[in-house]
Amino acid sequence: MPDILFVKAALPRAGALVLPLAEGFTLSGLAQEADAACGGAVARGLEAAGFKGRKGQSCTLWAPGGHLSRIVAVGLGGRPDAESARQAGGTALPLIASEPEATIAAEGLNAELTAALAFGARLRGYRFDKYRTREKPEDKPKLVRLSLASAEPAAAKAAFQPLSAVADGVSLTRDLVSEPPNVLYPEEMAERCRALEKLGVTVEILGPKELGRLGFGALLGVSMGSAREPRMVVMQWKGAAAEAQPVAFIGKGVTFDTGGISIKPAGGMEDMKYDMAGAGTVIGLMAALAGRKAKVNAVGLVGLVENMPSGTAQRPGDVVRSYSGQTIEVINTDAEGRLVLADVLWYARERFRPRFMVDLATLTGAIVVALGHEHAGMFSNDDALAQQLSAAGTATGEAVWRMPLGEAYDKLIKSDIADMKNVGGRPGGSISAAQFLQRFIDTREGHVAWAHLDIAGTAWATKDSALTPKGATAFGVRLLDRLVADHYEG
Amino acid sequence: MPGLVLAAGPAPGGPGGTGRGAGKDAGKDDGADAAAAWERAGAAGIAALPEGETRAVLDATALTPEEAVAFATGAVLGARRAGLRLDLLHPAPDAVLPLWHAAWAVAQGVALARGLVAAPANVLTPKAFGQRLKALERHGIAVHLLGRKRLRQAGFGGLLAVGQGSANPPRLAVLRWAGRIAAPPVVFVGKGITFDTGGISLKPAAGMEHMRADMAGAAACAGAMLALALRDSPAPAAAVLALAENAIGAAAYRPGDVVATLSGRTVEVIDTDAEGRLVLADALNYAVRAFRPEAVVDLATLTGAAITALGHHRAALFGNDPPLGAMLCAAGEAVGERLWPMPIGEAHRDDLRSDIADLRQCAPGGGQPDACHAAAFLREFLGDTPPAWAHVDMAGQARRPPGEPEGASGFGVRLLDRLVALRFEDPHRR
């Protein structure tokens, strides 16, 4: 990623100039100066290209004159806001990535929108290229310095600081999710959580011995087919008064999911490296909260296992005893995520008594059939929390859609031999999975606000979008950071 | 459906079951409203009757008239056998009777829908479906049927394409109930595929017999019209039912065909088993043009994706008008035909871009989310100034849910009837 600087507005003497323009724009400020320096080429070029400033629109003018190598106009839409500024920054980035230096002319925008432009560029500029050993230099991005020309550079820089921490969290999540499964297995993933210690996060790692002693029968059952040991990582960020009740985030971290004995079809199985995206998101989120010194007590817990078929693997028909004491009949070893979450959810609730719990998991294929890739499925036992999440989703563009829970769906996971079974059939498959999790939330001790985000359709993108190059999206980091920022700080 | 006799006084002794015992837990239902609980109690009581029983007494002496009617409704809808006489005992039959009249009307509508869904596909062809609808004229419903020739003249390209593989040609049925309020009607649009083989994109053999129920949306619309007529609803209503058989044959339409629909929009066929949205496209467009309706609600057993998403306990609700959607949800909760709102996203519409036509009918390769795609597709056919529209994908609701005895549910009749009662019967609304 390039260095991001906030500077006083002045026409750059070289490189690329980015003009964020709203609908109905007239060229002013740096845009006007650039136009004058290029003999009116900007106005003419934009007119000829039919550039109107619409959201998502962009237009590149090559070698326009005035020593600039290119001018890139990006649309801010009808009414510029943080969302459209982020999008514009993201849209601009690939268009300037082959220039060593670029300047975004943001002097007409306030500090918040200027920071949002930088944030968008930063998110879109993510790249995971550590395993490309023969990439030609001309194919690599060259941008080393991205300057935001601002009327109030100090204020814009201050506004960018927390966003930069969130972007760091997003990048961390994307790194974790992108890593191949031979490199990133439970032990390694847990070790990478240690990086959060330098941000002030307390990191505890529990191995198979401790988990066995606690009685994590459901999690350990999933793990037992793999040569890799399981881990649970507990991360704590204390940004508020010591006695303040924390908020809790729980992530599914299956570093590779073969399906186990109920093995998956071969086609597309490589995607199962991202079956730890829920955990990866929780880790990135904790980094974001700590990085921006959020005034909240937050805990993040991730259950890390590898789901493999082998002579020691769990079988369909097995009955396991979860940490909660409830027994589970394993019908399908490929419905393993809920088994891992069951123990971690119960532990999180018991140990931390949180204000709310949000879990993230690439849990079901059924949610992709239901909602596709535009929304994550949200299940909640608490209308207020659900509304807060929906609003945060709208604000960040990480959209969630609420799905139902209810008695009729809970009946689908009745077992003949145990307290419940781990699948309820394909009809309503995401809902019965959520019902399963809910059995580890609501207890006789009372209600805790809880939401489950099924991110199976949103954790990975097969094509580029304004803020996300194709690949790991880190869906949920910005959403949950926003949830905390809007409702749970101070 | 059994007959019901209202009687005053305490329950007689002697042979015959009584529905009372089953109602004992009704009041304790977790938060659901009491009427629904009494309805379930009535159904449970009847289900407990021994086989071959010809008469039963429903002891509602301790219930309010509303509860008594709910109890009786549950019993009547739950009975599913002929030759059974039910006596409802209540201390104030005069108070029960007018309420029962409306409930009975709706039960008749449900019975009509169930009968249509249950009819095998060799018996219930599009033509036979149309003839059965004709019989509704004696209840004051105007029924107009369009055959292949008229459909061709009018340009129903979607409906004709789906029907062209079958020896049983398609029909469009238009039902009208005038009501008494001078307002544009609410229009129900129903998918009526009398049998769905999938066409050239043939379905697997296992379970194909259930595809005779692929006309349950149309059946529900017809049942709702009958209910409105029998209870003499003041609201004007209409139903547009697209009736066709999706057969495989030498003349069948193909994946890759481009079809000009009634709206003028051209559609690239990707999968001939996504036929429901093609017939609905024409029916919706016709409904909007012919009636300039205040609201359009379509019902269809449309996608397997809706079942995967919501299972058998809730149907998927899509639409363009949140108040109409909220009202439908409320109606569904009230009558136990429950819905859940689902999104139509920008990406869902984008997925329907075609290289050769105005849009394609679904995403290739079984692309998901198909229920959302289908809804995004249908939205394109509402005309230039779309009315309030709701689309109910009831693929998981046409038959009774797993765990209950086999049979047609009649889902949708009570939903639409209640929607009309809640929203369209007040002449001074707005």
JSON list of C-alpha atoms in Angstrom, two decimals, chain A residues 65-204:
[
{"chain": "A", "resi": 65, "resn": "GLY", "atom": "CA", "xyz": [-0.89, 18.42, -20.38]},
{"chain": "A", "resi": 66, "resn": "GLY", "atom": "CA", "xyz": [0.49, 20.47, -17.53]},
{"chain": "A", "resi": 67, "resn": "HIS", "atom": "CA", "xyz": [3.05, 17.70, -16.79]},
{"chain": "A", "resi": 68, "resn": "LEU", "atom": "CA", "xyz": [0.30, 15.43, -15.48]},
{"chain": "A", "resi": 69, "resn": "SER", "atom": "CA", "xyz": [0.38, 11.88, -16.76]},
{"chain": "A", "resi": 70, "resn": "ARG", "atom": "CA", "xyz": [-3.32, 11.42, -16.32]},
{"chain": "A", "resi": 71, "resn": "ILE", "atom": "CA", "xyz": [-6.41, 12.94, -14.81]},
{"chain": "A", "resi": 72, "resn": "VAL", "atom": "CA", "xyz": [-9.03, 10.60, -13.39]},
{"chain": "A", "resi": 73, "resn": "ALA", "atom": "CA", "xyz": [-12.53, 11.88, -12.67]},
{"chain": "A", "resi": 74, "resn": "VAL", "atom": "CA", "xyz": [-14.69, 9.78, -10.33]},
{"chain": "A", "resi": 75, "resn": "GLY", "atom": "CA", "xyz": [-18.35, 10.29, -9.53]},
{"chain": "A", "resi": 76, "resn": "LEU", "atom": "CA", "xyz": [-19.59, 11.23, -6.06]},
{"chain": "A", "resi": 77, "resn": "GLY", "atom": "CA", "xyz": [-23.24, 10.85, -6.98]},
{"chain": "A", "resi": 78, "resn": "GLY", "atom": "CA", "xyz": [-26.07, 13.27, -6.30]},
{"chain": "A", "resi": 79, "resn": "ARG", "atom": "CA", "xyz": [-25.37, 14.03, -2.69]},
{"chain": "A", "resi": 80, "resn": "PRO", "atom": "CA", "xyz": [-21.82, 13.25, -1.58]},
{"chain": "A", "resi": 81, "resn": "ASP", "atom": "CA", "xyz": [-21.67, 11.40, 1.73]},
{"chain": "A", "resi": 82, "resn": "ALA", "atom": "CA", "xyz": [-19.20, 9.14, 3.47]},
{"chain": "A", "resi": 83, "resn": "GLU", "atom": "CA", "xyz": [-20.45, 6.13, 1.52]},
{"chain": "A", "resi": 84, "resn": "SER", "atom": "CA", "xyz": [-20.15, 7.76, -1.90]},
{"chain": "A", "resi": 85, "resn": "ALA", "atom": "CA", "xyz": [-16.76, 9.25, -1.00]},
{"chain": "A", "resi": 86, "resn": "ARG", "atom": "CA", "xyz": [-15.49, 5.82, 0.04]},
{"chain": "A", "resi": 87, "resn": "GLN", "atom": "CA", "xyz": [-16.79, 4.37, -3.20]},
{"chain": "A", "resi": 88, "resn": "ALA", "atom": "CA", "xyz": [-15.16, 7.14, -5.23]},
{"chain": "A", "resi": 89, "resn": "GLY", "atom": "CA", "xyz": [-11.82, 6.58, -3.51]},
{"chain": "A", "resi": 90, "resn": "GLY", "atom": "CA", "xyz": [-12.09, 2.87, -4.17]},
{"chain": "A", "resi": 91, "resn": "THR", "atom": "CA", "xyz": [-13.14, 3.38, -7.78]},
{"chain": "A", "resi": 92, "resn": "ALA", "atom": "CA", "xyz": [-10.18, 5.70, -8.41]},
{"chain": "A", "resi": 93, "resn": "LEU", "atom": "CA", "xyz": [-7.50, 3.46, -6.99]},
{"chain": "A", "resi": 94, "resn": "PRO", "atom": "CA", "xyz": [-7.04, 0.88, -9.77]},
{"chain": "A", "resi": 95, "resn": "LEU", "atom": "CA", "xyz": [-7.05, 3.72, -12.29]},
{"chain": "A", "resi": 96, "resn": "ILE", "atom": "CA", "xyz": [-3.99, 5.35, -10.68]},
{"chain": "A", "resi": 97, "resn": "ALA", "atom": "CA", "xyz": [-2.21, 2.27, -9.36]},
{"chain": "A", "resi": 98, "resn": "SER", "atom": "CA", "xyz": [0.36, 2.25, -12.16]},
{"chain": "A", "resi": 99, "resn": "GLU", "atom": "CA", "xyz": [1.50, 5.80, -11.30]},
{"chain": "A", "resi": 100, "resn": "PRO", "atom": "CA", "xyz": [4.15, 6.22, -8.59]},
{"chain": "A", "resi": 101, "resn": "GLU", "atom": "CA", "xyz": [2.43, 9.36, -7.31]},
{"chain": "A", "resi": 102, "resn": "ALA", "atom": "CA", "xyz": [-1.15, 10.54, -7.32]},
{"chain": "A", "resi": 103, "resn": "THR", "atom": "CA", "xyz": [-3.08, 13.39, -5.78]},
{"chain": "A", "resi": 104, "resn": "ILE", "atom": "CA", "xyz": [-6.78, 13.44, -4.99]},
{"chain": "A", "resi": 105, "resn": "ALA", "atom": "CA", "xyz": [-8.24, 16.92, -5.26]},
{"chain": "A", "resi": 106, "resn": "ALA", "atom": "CA", "xyz": [-10.44, 16.88, -2.16]},
{"chain": "A", "resi": 107, "resn": "GLU", "atom": "CA", "xyz": [-10.06, 20.55, -1.26]},
{"chain": "A", "resi": 108, "resn": "GLY", "atom": "CA", "xyz": [-13.76, 21.12, -1.87]},
{"chain": "A", "resi": 109, "resn": "LEU", "atom": "CA", "xyz": [-14.83, 18.41, 0.55]},
{"chain": "A", "resi": 110, "resn": "ASN", "atom": "CA", "xyz": [-14.89, 18.47, 4.34]},
{"chain": "A", "resi": 111, "resn": "ALA", "atom": "CA", "xyz": [-12.40, 16.56, 6.47]},
{"chain": "A", "resi": 112, "resn": "GLU", "atom": "CA", "xyz": [-14.74, 13.60, 7.00]},
{"chain": "A", "resi": 113, "resn": "LEU", "atom": "CA", "xyz": [-15.36, 13.05, 3.29]},
{"chain": "A", "resi": 114, "resn": "THR", "atom": "CA", "xyz": [-11.67, 13.55, 2.52]},
{"chain": "A", "resi": 115, "resn": "ALA", "atom": "CA", "xyz": [-10.82, 10.85, 5.03]},
{"chain": "A", "resi": 116, "resn": "ALA", "atom": "CA", "xyz": [-13.51, 8.63, 3.52]},
{"chain": "A", "resi": 117, "resn": "LEU", "atom": "CA", "xyz": [-11.92, 9.03, 0.07]},
{"chain": "A", "resi": 118, "resn": "ALA", "atom": "CA", "xyz": [-8.57, 7.92, 1.48]},
{"chain": "A", "resi": 119, "resn": "PHE", "atom": "CA", "xyz": [-10.26, 5.06, 3.32]},
{"chain": "A", "resi": 120, "resn": "GLY", "atom": "CA", "xyz": [-11.91, 3.81, 0.12]},
{"chain": "A", "resi": 121, "resn": "ALA", "atom": "CA", "xyz": [-8.61, 3.94, -1.76]},
{"chain": "A", "resi": 122, "resn": "ARG", "atom": "CA", "xyz": [-6.88, 2.15, 1.08]},
{"chain": "A", "resi": 123, "resn": "LEU", "atom": "CA", "xyz": [-9.48, -0.66, 1.14]},
{"chain": "A", "resi": 124, "resn": "ARG", "atom": "CA", "xyz": [-9.41, -1.11, -2.63]},
{"chain": "A", "resi": 125, "resn": "GLY", "atom": "CA", "xyz": [-5.63, -1.07, -2.74]},
{"chain": "A", "resi": 126, "resn": "TYR", "atom": "CA", "xyz": [-5.32, -4.30, -0.79]},
{"chain": "A", "resi": 127, "resn": "ARG", "atom": "CA", "xyz": [-3.29, -6.96, -2.53]},
{"chain": "A", "resi": 128, "resn": "PHE", "atom": "CA", "xyz": [-2.30, -10.48, -1.52]},
{"chain": "A", "resi": 129, "resn": "ASP", "atom": "CA", "xyz": [0.71, -11.29, -3.67]},
{"chain": "A", "resi": 130, "resn": "LYS", "atom": "CA", "xyz": [3.17, -13.01, -1.36]},
{"chain": "A", "resi": 131, "resn": "TYR", "atom": "CA", "xyz": [3.02, -16.24, -3.32]},
{"chain": "A", "resi": 132, "resn": "ARG", "atom": "CA", "xyz": [3.53, -14.66, -6.76]},
{"chain": "A", "resi": 133, "resn": "THR", "atom": "CA", "xyz": [7.22, -15.15, -7.30]},
{"chain": "A", "resi": 134, "resn": "ARG", "atom": "CA", "xyz": [7.40, -14.39, -11.03]},
{"chain": "A", "resi": 135, "resn": "GLU", "atom": "CA", "xyz": [5.13, -11.40, -11.41]},
{"chain": "A", "resi": 136, "resn": "LYS", "atom": "CA", "xyz": [6.51, -8.95, -13.96]},
{"chain": "A", "resi": 137, "resn": "PRO", "atom": "CA", "xyz": [7.34, -5.55, -12.54]},
{"chain": "A", "resi": 138, "resn": "GLU", "atom": "CA", "xyz": [4.99, -3.85, -15.00]},
{"chain": "A", "resi": 139, "resn": "ASP", "atom": "CA", "xyz": [2.10, -5.91, -13.61]},
{"chain": "A", "resi": 140, "resn": "LYS", "atom": "CA", "xyz": [2.70, -4.75, -10.05]},
{"chain": "A", "resi": 141, "resn": "PRO", "atom": "CA", "xyz": [1.13, -1.58, -8.71]},
{"chain": "A", "resi": 142, "resn": "LYS", "atom": "CA", "xyz": [3.62, 1.26, -8.53]},
{"chain": "A", "resi": 143, "resn": "LEU", "atom": "CA", "xyz": [1.78, 3.77, -6.41]},
{"chain": "A", "resi": 144, "resn": "VAL", "atom": "CA", "xyz": [3.98, 4.75, -3.49]},
{"chain": "A", "resi": 145, "resn": "ARG", "atom": "CA", "xyz": [2.45, 8.03, -2.47]},
{"chain": "A", "resi": 146, "resn": "LEU", "atom": "CA", "xyz": [-1.20, 9.03, -2.46]},
{"chain": "A", "resi": 147, "resn": "SER", "atom": "CA", "xyz": [-1.77, 12.63, -1.43]},
{"chain": "A", "resi": 148, "resn": "LEU", "atom": "CA", "xyz": [-5.11, 14.10, -0.50]},
{"chain": "A", "resi": 149, "resn": "ALA", "atom": "CA", "xyz": [-5.19, 17.78, -1.25]},
{"chain": "A", "resi": 150, "resn": "SER", "atom": "CA", "xyz": [-7.33, 19.27, 1.44]},
{"chain": "A", "resi": 151, "resn": "ALA", "atom": "CA", "xyz": [-8.47, 22.68, 2.67]},
{"chain": "A", "resi": 152, "resn": "GLU", "atom": "CA", "xyz": [-7.90, 21.40, 6.21]},
{"chain": "A", "resi": 153, "resn": "PRO", "atom": "CA", "xyz": [-5.22, 18.70, 6.00]},
{"chain": "A", "resi": 154, "resn": "ALA", "atom": "CA", "xyz": [-4.72, 18.39, 9.76]},
{"chain": "A", "resi": 155, "resn": "ALA", "atom": "CA", "xyz": [-8.40, 17.79, 10.38]},
{"chain": "A", "resi": 156, "resn": "ALA", "atom": "CA", "xyz": [-8.61, 15.32, 7.51]},
{"chain": "A", "resi": 157, "resn": "LYS", "atom": "CA", "xyz": [-5.59, 13.45, 8.81]},
{"chain": "A", "resi": 158, "resn": "ALA", "atom": "CA", "xyz": [-7.17, 13.26, 12.26]},
{"chain": "A", "resi": 159, "resn": "ALA", "atom": "CA", "xyz": [-10.40, 11.96, 10.76]},
{"chain": "A", "resi": 160, "resn": "PHE", "atom": "CA", "xyz": [-8.45, 9.36, 8.81]},
{"chain": "A", "resi": 161, "resn": "GLN", "atom": "CA", "xyz": [-6.61, 7.99, 11.82]},
{"chain": "A", "resi": 162, "resn": "PRO", "atom": "CA", "xyz": [-9.38, 5.72, 13.16]},
{"chain": "A", "resi": 163, "resn": "LEU", "atom": "CA", "xyz": [-10.30, 4.71, 9.60]},
{"chain": "A", "resi": 164, "resn": "SER", "atom": "CA", "xyz": [-6.71, 3.73, 9.02]},
{"chain": "A", "resi": 165, "resn": "ALA", "atom": "CA", "xyz": [-6.88, 1.45, 12.04]},
{"chain": "A", "resi": 166, "resn": "VAL", "atom": "CA", "xyz": [-10.05, -0.12, 10.67]},
{"chain": "A", "resi": 167, "resn": "ALA", "atom": "CA", "xyz": [-8.37, -0.56, 7.30]},
{"chain": "A", "resi": 168, "resn": "ASP", "atom": "CA", "xyz": [-5.49, -2.30, 9.09]},
{"chain": "A", "resi": 169, "resn": "GLY", "atom": "CA", "xyz": [-8.03, -4.65, 10.64]},
{"chain": "A", "resi": 170, "resn": "VAL", "atom": "CA", "xyz": [-9.60, -5.29, 7.24]},
{"chain": "A", "resi": 171, "resn": "SER", "atom": "CA", "xyz": [-6.19, -6.06, 5.74]},
{"chain": "A", "resi": 172, "resn": "LEU", "atom": "CA", "xyz": [-5.36, -8.43, 8.58]},
{"chain": "A", "resi": 173, "resn": "THR", "atom": "CA", "xyz": [-8.63, -10.29, 8.04]},
{"chain": "A", "resi": 174, "resn": "ARG", "atom": "CA", "xyz": [-8.05, -10.45, 4.29]},
{"chain": "A", "resi": 175, "resn": "ASP", "atom": "CA", "xyz": [-4.54, -11.79, 4.84]},
{"chain": "A", "resi": 176, "resn": "LEU", "atom": "CA", "xyz": [-5.79, -14.51, 7.15]},
{"chain": "A", "resi": 177, "resn": "VAL", "atom": "CA", "xyz": [-8.65, -15.49, 4.86]},
{"chain": "A", "resi": 178, "resn": "SER", "atom": "CA", "xyz": [-6.42, -15.50, 1.77]},
{"chain": "A", "resi": 179, "resn": "GLU", "atom": "CA", "xyz": [-3.72, -17.70, 3.25]},
{"chain": "A", "resi": 180, "resn": "PRO", "atom": "CA", "xyz": [-3.67, -21.24, 1.91]},
{"chain": "A", "resi": 181, "resn": "PRO", "atom": "CA", "xyz": [-4.74, -23.97, 4.32]},
{"chain": "A", "resi": 182, "resn": "ASN", "atom": "CA", "xyz": [-1.34, -25.68, 4.42]},
{"chain": "A", "resi": 183, "resn": "VAL", "atom": "CA", "xyz": [0.13, -22.45, 5.73]},
{"chain": "A", "resi": 184, "resn": "LEU", "atom": "CA", "xyz": [-2.71, -21.34, 7.94]},
{"chain": "A", "resi": 185, "resn": "TYR", "atom": "CA", "xyz": [-3.85, -24.09, 10.28]},
{"chain": "A", "resi": 186, "resn": "PRO", "atom": "CA", "xyz": [-5.24, -23.67, 13.79]},
{"chain": "A", "resi": 187, "resn": "GLU", "atom": "CA", "xyz": [-1.93, -23.38, 15.61]},
{"chain": "A", "resi": 188, "resn": "GLU", "atom": "CA", "xyz": [-0.54, -20.89, 13.08]},
{"chain": "A", "resi": 189, "resn": "MET", "atom": "CA", "xyz": [-3.71, -18.84, 13.07]},
{"chain": "A", "resi": 190, "resn": "ALA", "atom": "CA", "xyz": [-3.64, -18.64, 16.85]},
{"chain": "A", "resi": 191, "resn": "GLU", "atom": "CA", "xyz": [-0.01, -17.52, 16.76]},
{"chain": "A", "resi": 192, "resn": "ARG", "atom": "CA", "xyz": [-0.93, -14.74, 14.36]},
{"chain": "A", "resi": 193, "resn": "CYS", "atom": "CA", "xyz": [-3.38, -13.44, 16.95]},
{"chain": "A", "resi": 194, "resn": "ARG", "atom": "CA", "xyz": [-0.36, -12.64, 19.08]},
{"chain": "A", "resi": 195, "resn": "ALA", "atom": "CA", "xyz": [0.31, -9.73, 16.73]},
{"chain": "A", "resi": 196, "resn": "LEU", "atom": "CA", "xyz": [-2.60, -7.99, 18.43]},
{"chain": "A", "resi": 197, "resn": "GLU", "atom": "CA", "xyz": [-0.68, -7.84, 21.70]},
{"chain": "A", "resi": 198, "resn": "LYS", "atom": "CA", "xyz": [1.31, -4.87, 20.49]},
{"chain": "A", "resi": 199, "resn": "LEU", "atom": "CA", "xyz": [-2.00, -3.02, 20.07]},
{"chain": "A", "resi": 200, "resn": "GLY", "atom": "CA", "xyz": [-2.82, -3.66, 23.71]},
{"chain": "A", "resi": 201, "resn": "VAL", "atom": "CA", "xyz": [-4.99, -6.72, 23.24]},
{"chain": "A", "resi": 202, "resn": "THR", "atom": "CA", "xyz": [-4.64, -9.55, 25.74]},
{"chain": "A", "resi": 203, "resn": "VAL", "atom": "CA", "xyz": [-4.34, -12.83, 23.89]},
{"chain": "A", "resi": 204, "resn": "GLU", "atom": "CA", "xyz": [-4.91, -16.22, 25.51]}
]
